[in-house]
Short mmCIF file of C-alpha atoms in Angstrom, two decimals:
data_model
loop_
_atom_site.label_atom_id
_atom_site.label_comp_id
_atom_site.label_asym_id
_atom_site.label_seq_id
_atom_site.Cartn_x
_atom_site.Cartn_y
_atom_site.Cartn_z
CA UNK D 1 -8.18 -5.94 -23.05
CA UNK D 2 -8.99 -6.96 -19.28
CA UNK D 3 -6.31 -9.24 -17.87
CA UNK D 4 -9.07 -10.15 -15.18
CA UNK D 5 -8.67 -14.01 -14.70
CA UNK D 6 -12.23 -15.32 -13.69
CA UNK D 7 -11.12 -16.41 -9.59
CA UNK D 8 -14.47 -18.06 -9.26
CA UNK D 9 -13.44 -21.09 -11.47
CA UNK D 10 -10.06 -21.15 -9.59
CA UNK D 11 -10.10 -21.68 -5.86
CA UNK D 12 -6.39 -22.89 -6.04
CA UNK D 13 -5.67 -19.50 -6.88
CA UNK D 14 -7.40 -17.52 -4.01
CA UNK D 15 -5.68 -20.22 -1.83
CA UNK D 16 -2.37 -19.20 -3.10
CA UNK D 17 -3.63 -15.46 -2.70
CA UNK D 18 -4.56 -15.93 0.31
CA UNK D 19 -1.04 -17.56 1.34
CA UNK D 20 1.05 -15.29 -0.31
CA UNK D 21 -0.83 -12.48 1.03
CA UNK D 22 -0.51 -14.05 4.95
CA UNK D 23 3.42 -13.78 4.74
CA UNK D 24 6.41 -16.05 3.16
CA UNK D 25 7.82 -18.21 5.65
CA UNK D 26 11.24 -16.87 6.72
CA UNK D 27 12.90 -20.35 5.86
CA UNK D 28 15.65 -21.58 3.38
CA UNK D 29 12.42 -23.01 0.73
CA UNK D 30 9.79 -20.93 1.28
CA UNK D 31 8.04 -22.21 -1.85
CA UNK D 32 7.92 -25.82 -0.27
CA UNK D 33 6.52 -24.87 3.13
CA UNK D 34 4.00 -22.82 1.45
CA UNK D 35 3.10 -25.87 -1.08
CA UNK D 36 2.73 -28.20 1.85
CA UNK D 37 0.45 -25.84 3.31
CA UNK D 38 -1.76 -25.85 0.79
CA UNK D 39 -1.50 -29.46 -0.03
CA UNK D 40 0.20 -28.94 -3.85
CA UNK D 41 3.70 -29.56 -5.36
CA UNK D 42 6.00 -27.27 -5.30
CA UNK D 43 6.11 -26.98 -8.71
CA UNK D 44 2.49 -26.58 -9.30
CA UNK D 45 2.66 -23.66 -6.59
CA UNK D 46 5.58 -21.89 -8.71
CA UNK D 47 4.40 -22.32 -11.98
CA UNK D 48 0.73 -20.63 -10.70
CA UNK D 49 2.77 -17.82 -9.12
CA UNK D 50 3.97 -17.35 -12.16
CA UNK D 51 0.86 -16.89 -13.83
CA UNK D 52 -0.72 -14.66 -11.55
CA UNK D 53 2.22 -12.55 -11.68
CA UNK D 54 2.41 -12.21 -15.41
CA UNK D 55 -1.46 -11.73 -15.31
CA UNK D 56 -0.26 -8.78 -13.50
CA UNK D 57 -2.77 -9.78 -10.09
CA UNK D 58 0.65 -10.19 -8.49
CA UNK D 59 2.40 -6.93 -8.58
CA UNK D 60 5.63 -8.15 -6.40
CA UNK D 61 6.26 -10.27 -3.47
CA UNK D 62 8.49 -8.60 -1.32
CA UNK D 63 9.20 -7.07 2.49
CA UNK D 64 7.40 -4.04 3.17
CA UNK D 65 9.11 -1.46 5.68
CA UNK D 66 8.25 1.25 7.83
CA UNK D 67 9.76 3.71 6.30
CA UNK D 68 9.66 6.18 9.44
CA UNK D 69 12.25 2.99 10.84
CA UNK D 70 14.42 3.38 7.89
CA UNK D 71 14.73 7.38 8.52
CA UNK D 72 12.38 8.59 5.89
CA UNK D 73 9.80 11.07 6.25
CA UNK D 74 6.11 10.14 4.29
CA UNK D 75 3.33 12.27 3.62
CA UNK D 76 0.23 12.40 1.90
CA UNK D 77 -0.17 15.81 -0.46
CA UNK D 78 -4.06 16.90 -2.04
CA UNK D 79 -3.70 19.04 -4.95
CA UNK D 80 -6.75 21.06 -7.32
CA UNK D 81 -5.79 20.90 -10.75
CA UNK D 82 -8.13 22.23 -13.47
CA UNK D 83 -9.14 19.37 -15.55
CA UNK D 84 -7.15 20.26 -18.72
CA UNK D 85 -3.72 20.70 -16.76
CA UNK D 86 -4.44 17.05 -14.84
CA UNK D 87 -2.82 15.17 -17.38
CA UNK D 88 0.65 17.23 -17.62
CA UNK D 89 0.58 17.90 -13.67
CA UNK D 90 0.35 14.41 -13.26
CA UNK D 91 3.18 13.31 -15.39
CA UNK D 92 5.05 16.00 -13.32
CA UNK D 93 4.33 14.48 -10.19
CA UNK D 94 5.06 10.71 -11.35
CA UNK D 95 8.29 11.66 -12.30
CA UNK D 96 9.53 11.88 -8.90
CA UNK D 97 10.69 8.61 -7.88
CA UNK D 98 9.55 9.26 -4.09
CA UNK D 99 5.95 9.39 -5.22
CA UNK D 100 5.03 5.97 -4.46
CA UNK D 101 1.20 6.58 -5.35
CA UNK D 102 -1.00 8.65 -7.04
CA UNK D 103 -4.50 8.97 -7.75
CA UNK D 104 -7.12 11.07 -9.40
CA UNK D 105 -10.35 11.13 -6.36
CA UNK D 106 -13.30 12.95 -7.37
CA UNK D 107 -13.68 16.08 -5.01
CA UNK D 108 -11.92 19.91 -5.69
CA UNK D 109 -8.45 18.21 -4.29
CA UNK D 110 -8.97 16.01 -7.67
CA UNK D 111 -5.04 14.76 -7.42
CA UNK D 112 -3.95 12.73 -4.34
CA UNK D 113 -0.50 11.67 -3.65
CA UNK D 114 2.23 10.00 -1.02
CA UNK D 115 5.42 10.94 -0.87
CA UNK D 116 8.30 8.61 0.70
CA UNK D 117 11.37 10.77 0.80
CA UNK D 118 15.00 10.28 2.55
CA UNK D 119 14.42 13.90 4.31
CA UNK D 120 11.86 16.43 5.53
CA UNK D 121 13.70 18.91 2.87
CA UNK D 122 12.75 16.57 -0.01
CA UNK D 123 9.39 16.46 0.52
CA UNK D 124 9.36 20.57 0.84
CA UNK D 125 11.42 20.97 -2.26
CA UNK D 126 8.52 18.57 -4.17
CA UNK D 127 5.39 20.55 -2.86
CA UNK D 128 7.15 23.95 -3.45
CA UNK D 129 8.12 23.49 -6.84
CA UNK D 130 4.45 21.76 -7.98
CA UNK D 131 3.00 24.90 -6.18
CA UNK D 132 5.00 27.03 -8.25
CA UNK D 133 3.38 25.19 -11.39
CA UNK D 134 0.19 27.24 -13.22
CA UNK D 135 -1.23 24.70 -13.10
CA UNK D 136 -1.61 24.05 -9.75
CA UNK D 137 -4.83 25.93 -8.45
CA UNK D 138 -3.73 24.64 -4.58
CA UNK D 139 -1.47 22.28 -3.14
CA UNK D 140 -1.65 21.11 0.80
CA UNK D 141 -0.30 18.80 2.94
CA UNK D 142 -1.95 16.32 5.19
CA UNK D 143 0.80 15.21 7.21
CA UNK D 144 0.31 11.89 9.34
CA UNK D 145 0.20 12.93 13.23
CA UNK D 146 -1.02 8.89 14.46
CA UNK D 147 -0.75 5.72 12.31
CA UNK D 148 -4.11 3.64 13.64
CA UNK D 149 -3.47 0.83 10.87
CA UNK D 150 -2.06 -0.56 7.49
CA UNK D 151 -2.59 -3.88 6.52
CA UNK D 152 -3.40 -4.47 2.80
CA UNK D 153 -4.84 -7.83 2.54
CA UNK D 154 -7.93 -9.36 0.68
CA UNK D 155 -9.03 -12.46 1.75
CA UNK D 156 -10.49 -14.37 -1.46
CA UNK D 157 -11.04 -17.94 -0.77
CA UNK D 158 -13.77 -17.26 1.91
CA UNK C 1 21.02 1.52 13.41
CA UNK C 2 20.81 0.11 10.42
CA UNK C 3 24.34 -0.44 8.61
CA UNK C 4 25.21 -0.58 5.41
CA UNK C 5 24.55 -4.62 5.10
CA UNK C 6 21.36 -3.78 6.41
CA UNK C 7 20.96 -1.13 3.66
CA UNK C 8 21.82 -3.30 1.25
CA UNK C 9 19.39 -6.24 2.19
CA UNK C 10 16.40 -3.64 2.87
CA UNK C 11 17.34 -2.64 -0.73
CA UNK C 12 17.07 -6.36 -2.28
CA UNK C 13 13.86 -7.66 -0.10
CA UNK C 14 11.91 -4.29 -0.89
CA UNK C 15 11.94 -5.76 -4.73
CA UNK C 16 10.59 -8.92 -6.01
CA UNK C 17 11.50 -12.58 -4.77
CA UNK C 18 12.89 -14.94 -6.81
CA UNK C 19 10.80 -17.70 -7.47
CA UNK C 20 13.60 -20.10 -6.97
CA UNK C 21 14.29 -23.16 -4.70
CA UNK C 22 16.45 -21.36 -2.06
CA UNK C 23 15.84 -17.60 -2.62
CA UNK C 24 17.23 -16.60 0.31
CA UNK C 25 20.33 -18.38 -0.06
CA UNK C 26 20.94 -16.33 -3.48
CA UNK C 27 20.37 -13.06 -1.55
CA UNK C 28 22.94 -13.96 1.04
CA UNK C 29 25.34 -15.00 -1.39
CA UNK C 30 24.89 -11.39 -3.02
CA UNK C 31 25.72 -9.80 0.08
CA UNK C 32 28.41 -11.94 1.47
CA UNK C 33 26.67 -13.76 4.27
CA UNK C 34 25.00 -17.11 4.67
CA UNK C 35 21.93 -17.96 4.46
CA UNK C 36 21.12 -18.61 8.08
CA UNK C 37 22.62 -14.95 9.19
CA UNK C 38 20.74 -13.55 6.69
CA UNK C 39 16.95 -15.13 8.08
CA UNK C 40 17.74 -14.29 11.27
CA UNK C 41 18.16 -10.27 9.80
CA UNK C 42 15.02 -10.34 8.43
CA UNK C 43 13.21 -12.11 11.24
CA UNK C 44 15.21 -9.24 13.33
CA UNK C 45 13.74 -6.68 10.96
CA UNK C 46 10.18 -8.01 11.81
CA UNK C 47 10.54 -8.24 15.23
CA UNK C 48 12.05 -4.51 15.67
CA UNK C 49 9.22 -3.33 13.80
CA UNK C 50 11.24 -1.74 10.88
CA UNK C 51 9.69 -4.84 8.28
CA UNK C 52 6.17 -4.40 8.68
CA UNK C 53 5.60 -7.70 6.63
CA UNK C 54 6.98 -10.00 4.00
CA UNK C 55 4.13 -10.86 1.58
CA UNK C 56 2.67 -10.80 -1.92
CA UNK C 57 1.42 -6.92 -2.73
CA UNK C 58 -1.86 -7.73 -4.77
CA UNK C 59 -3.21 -5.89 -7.83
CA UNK C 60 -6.41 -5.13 -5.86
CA UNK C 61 -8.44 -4.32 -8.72
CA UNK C 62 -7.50 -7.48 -10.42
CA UNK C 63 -8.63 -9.53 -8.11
CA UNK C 64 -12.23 -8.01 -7.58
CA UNK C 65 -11.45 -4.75 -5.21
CA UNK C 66 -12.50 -2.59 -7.97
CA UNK C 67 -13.08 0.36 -5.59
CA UNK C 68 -11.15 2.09 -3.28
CA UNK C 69 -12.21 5.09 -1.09
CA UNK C 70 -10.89 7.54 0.91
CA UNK C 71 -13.07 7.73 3.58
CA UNK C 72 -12.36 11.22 5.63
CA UNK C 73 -13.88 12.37 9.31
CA UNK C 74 -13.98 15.45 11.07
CA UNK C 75 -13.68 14.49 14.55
CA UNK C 76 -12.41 15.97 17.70
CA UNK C 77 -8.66 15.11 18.29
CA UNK C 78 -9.12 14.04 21.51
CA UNK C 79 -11.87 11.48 20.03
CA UNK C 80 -9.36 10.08 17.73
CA UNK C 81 -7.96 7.52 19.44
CA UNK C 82 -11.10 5.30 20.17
CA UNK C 83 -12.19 6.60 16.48
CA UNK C 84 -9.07 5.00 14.82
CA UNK C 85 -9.24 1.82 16.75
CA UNK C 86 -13.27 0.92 15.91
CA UNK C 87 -12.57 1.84 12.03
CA UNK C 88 -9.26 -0.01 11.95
CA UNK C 89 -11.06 -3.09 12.92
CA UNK C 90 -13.06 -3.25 9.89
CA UNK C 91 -11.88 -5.55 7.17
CA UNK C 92 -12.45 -3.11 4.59
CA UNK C 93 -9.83 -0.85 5.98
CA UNK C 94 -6.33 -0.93 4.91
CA UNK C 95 -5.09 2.27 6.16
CA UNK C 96 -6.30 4.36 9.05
CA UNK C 97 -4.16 7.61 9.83
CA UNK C 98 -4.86 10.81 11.67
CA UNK C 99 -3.65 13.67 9.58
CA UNK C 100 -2.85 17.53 10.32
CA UNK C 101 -6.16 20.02 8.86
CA UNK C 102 -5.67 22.65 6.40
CA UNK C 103 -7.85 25.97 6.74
CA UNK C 104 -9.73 24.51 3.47
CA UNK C 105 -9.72 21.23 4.23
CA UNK C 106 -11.26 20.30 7.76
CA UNK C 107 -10.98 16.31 7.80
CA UNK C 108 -8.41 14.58 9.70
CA UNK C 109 -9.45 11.15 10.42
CA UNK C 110 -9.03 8.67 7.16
CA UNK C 111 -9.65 5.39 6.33
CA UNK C 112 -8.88 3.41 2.68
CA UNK C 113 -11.78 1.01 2.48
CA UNK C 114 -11.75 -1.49 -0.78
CA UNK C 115 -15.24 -2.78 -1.91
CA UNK C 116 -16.37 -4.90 -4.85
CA UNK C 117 -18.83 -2.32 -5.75
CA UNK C 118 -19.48 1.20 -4.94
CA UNK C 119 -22.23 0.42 -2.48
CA UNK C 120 -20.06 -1.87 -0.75
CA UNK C 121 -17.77 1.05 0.32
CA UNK C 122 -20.16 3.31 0.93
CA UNK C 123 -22.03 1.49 3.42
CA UNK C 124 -18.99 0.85 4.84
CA UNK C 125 -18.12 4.19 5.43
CA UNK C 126 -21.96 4.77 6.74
CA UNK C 127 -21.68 1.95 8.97
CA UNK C 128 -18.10 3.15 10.57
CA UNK C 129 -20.15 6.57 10.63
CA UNK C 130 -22.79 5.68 12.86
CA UNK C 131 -19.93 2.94 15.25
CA UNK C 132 -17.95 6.21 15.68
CA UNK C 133 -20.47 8.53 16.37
CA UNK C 134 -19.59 11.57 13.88
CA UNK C 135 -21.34 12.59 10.67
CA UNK C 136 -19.40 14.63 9.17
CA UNK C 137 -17.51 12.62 6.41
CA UNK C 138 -16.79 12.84 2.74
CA UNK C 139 -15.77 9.18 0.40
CA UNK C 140 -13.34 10.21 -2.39
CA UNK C 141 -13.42 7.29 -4.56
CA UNK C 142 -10.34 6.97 -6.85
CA UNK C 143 -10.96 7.07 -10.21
CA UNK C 144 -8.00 6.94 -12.28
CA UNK C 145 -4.41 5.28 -10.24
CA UNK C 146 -1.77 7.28 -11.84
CA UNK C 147 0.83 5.54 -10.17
CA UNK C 148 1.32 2.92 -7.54
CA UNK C 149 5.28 1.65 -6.86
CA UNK C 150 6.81 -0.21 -3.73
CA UNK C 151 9.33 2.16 -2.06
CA UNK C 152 12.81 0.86 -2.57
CA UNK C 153 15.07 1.65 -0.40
#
């Protein structure tokens, strides 16, 4: 069953969206600065958090690093997997807690993934061993050489 | 350098936060500090560039950004640089990286643009096209997420 809450009845919501999205005021209540922002208790505010979070549209609301700062290495890997091996190549991937995402993109590199690893060795061990997988029809790297922008946010209330 | 209290707040404020009057507070209590020492850390973080933001991560399909491409170039490096500036000032864009070639795979400009509708992204990608000047691109929409997770640290 969709989970999709219908945002066109509920502006409050895309405010809040919108907000959260923005940033969290680095302050001892954030929950009350953001409320007075957006001209609602406090209480209101928390209990539609909660909401959107069990509705699953929030997945977390948390700091977001660059992990290059933190010493890790990232990388983005492409992969061809014959259709019949996708689903057991995948759970082989997933299982690596340093694959942060992974997605199935319609082209011959059919499985896409990032890696976030504490070392440049990690990341080689990973792509080795899936190339070493029958499965695997080819497995390459796209390394990042220049980082031109990430920002992830959808304004809704607009 | 990041020491081991840094460590272990990176490690805390990479996961959810508490929807609780003083959330902070409870986080600084955890690692021994107050709660004043511990803002100014994370304000440090942003300012140093190591926290990129602090902000609600969005289940994009949930909330109407049913499609996502991966839009892909194949421009001159030198060209890059102007490239990667014009697309990252669409609103469509997320991410914008340039990434290493492979002798099978020639592309090395890319761009995540989110879209309501197919269309939407695709025009997108047309329209970023013709501002950068090059033609030959490829959109891989996703069509199945097999995994998305924060990192934790």
């Amino acid at each position: 069953m969709s989970q999709k809450i219908n945002l066109k009845t509920n502006l409050m919501d895309k405010r809040i969206l919108d907000r959260l999205q923005d940033g969290i005021p680095l302050v001892p209540n954030p929950w009350k600065e953001i409320a007075d922002d957006l001209n609602i208790s406090q209480k209101i505010l928390l209990k539609r958090i909660a909401f959107l979070k069990k509705k699953g549209i929030i997945r977390r609301i948390s700091a977001t690093f660059n992990p290059q700062r933190l010493g890790f290495v990232s990388t983005l890997v492409a992969v061809k997997v014959s259709p019949d091996n996708i689903k057991r190549i995948v759970n082989k991937i997933n299982r690596y807690h340093d694959v942060t995402h992974n997605y199935k993109r319609d082209s011959d590199y059919n499985v896409w993934f990032t890696i976030v690893a504490v070392n440049r060795a990690r990341i080689d061990q990973i792509i080795e061993k899936l190339g070493e997988d029958e499965g695997v029809d080819k497995i390459s790297e796209l390394p990042a050489k220049k980082m031109f922008k990430i920002n992830v946010n959808f304004k809704l209330s607009k | 350098m990041i020491s081991e209290l840094d460590k272990k707040i990176i490690s805390i404020i990479s996961g959810d936060l508490q929807l609780i009057d003083q959330p902070f507070q409870r986080i600084a209590s955890k690692v021994g500090i107050s709660e004043q020492k511990l803002l100014g850390l994370i304000r440090s973080y942003r300012q140093d560039g190591t926290m990129r933001k602090f902000s609600a991560v969005l289940n994009h399909r949930k909330v109407g950004f049913k499609y996502n491409a991966m839009a892909v170039w194949n421009i001159p490096e030198d060209l890059a640089e102007k490239a990667g500036d014009l697309i990252s000032a669409s609103s469509y864009v997320s991410h914008c990286y340039l990434r290493a070639r492979t002798e099978d795979w020639n592309y090395n400009l890319y761009a995540m643009i989110h879209g309501k509708t197919k269309i939407e992204c695709l025009r997108e990608a047309e329209r970023l096209a013709v501002e950068i000047g090059f033609f030959d691109y490829k959109v891989l929409f996703s069509t199945q997420e097999f995994k998305k997770i924060g990192v934790r640290y």
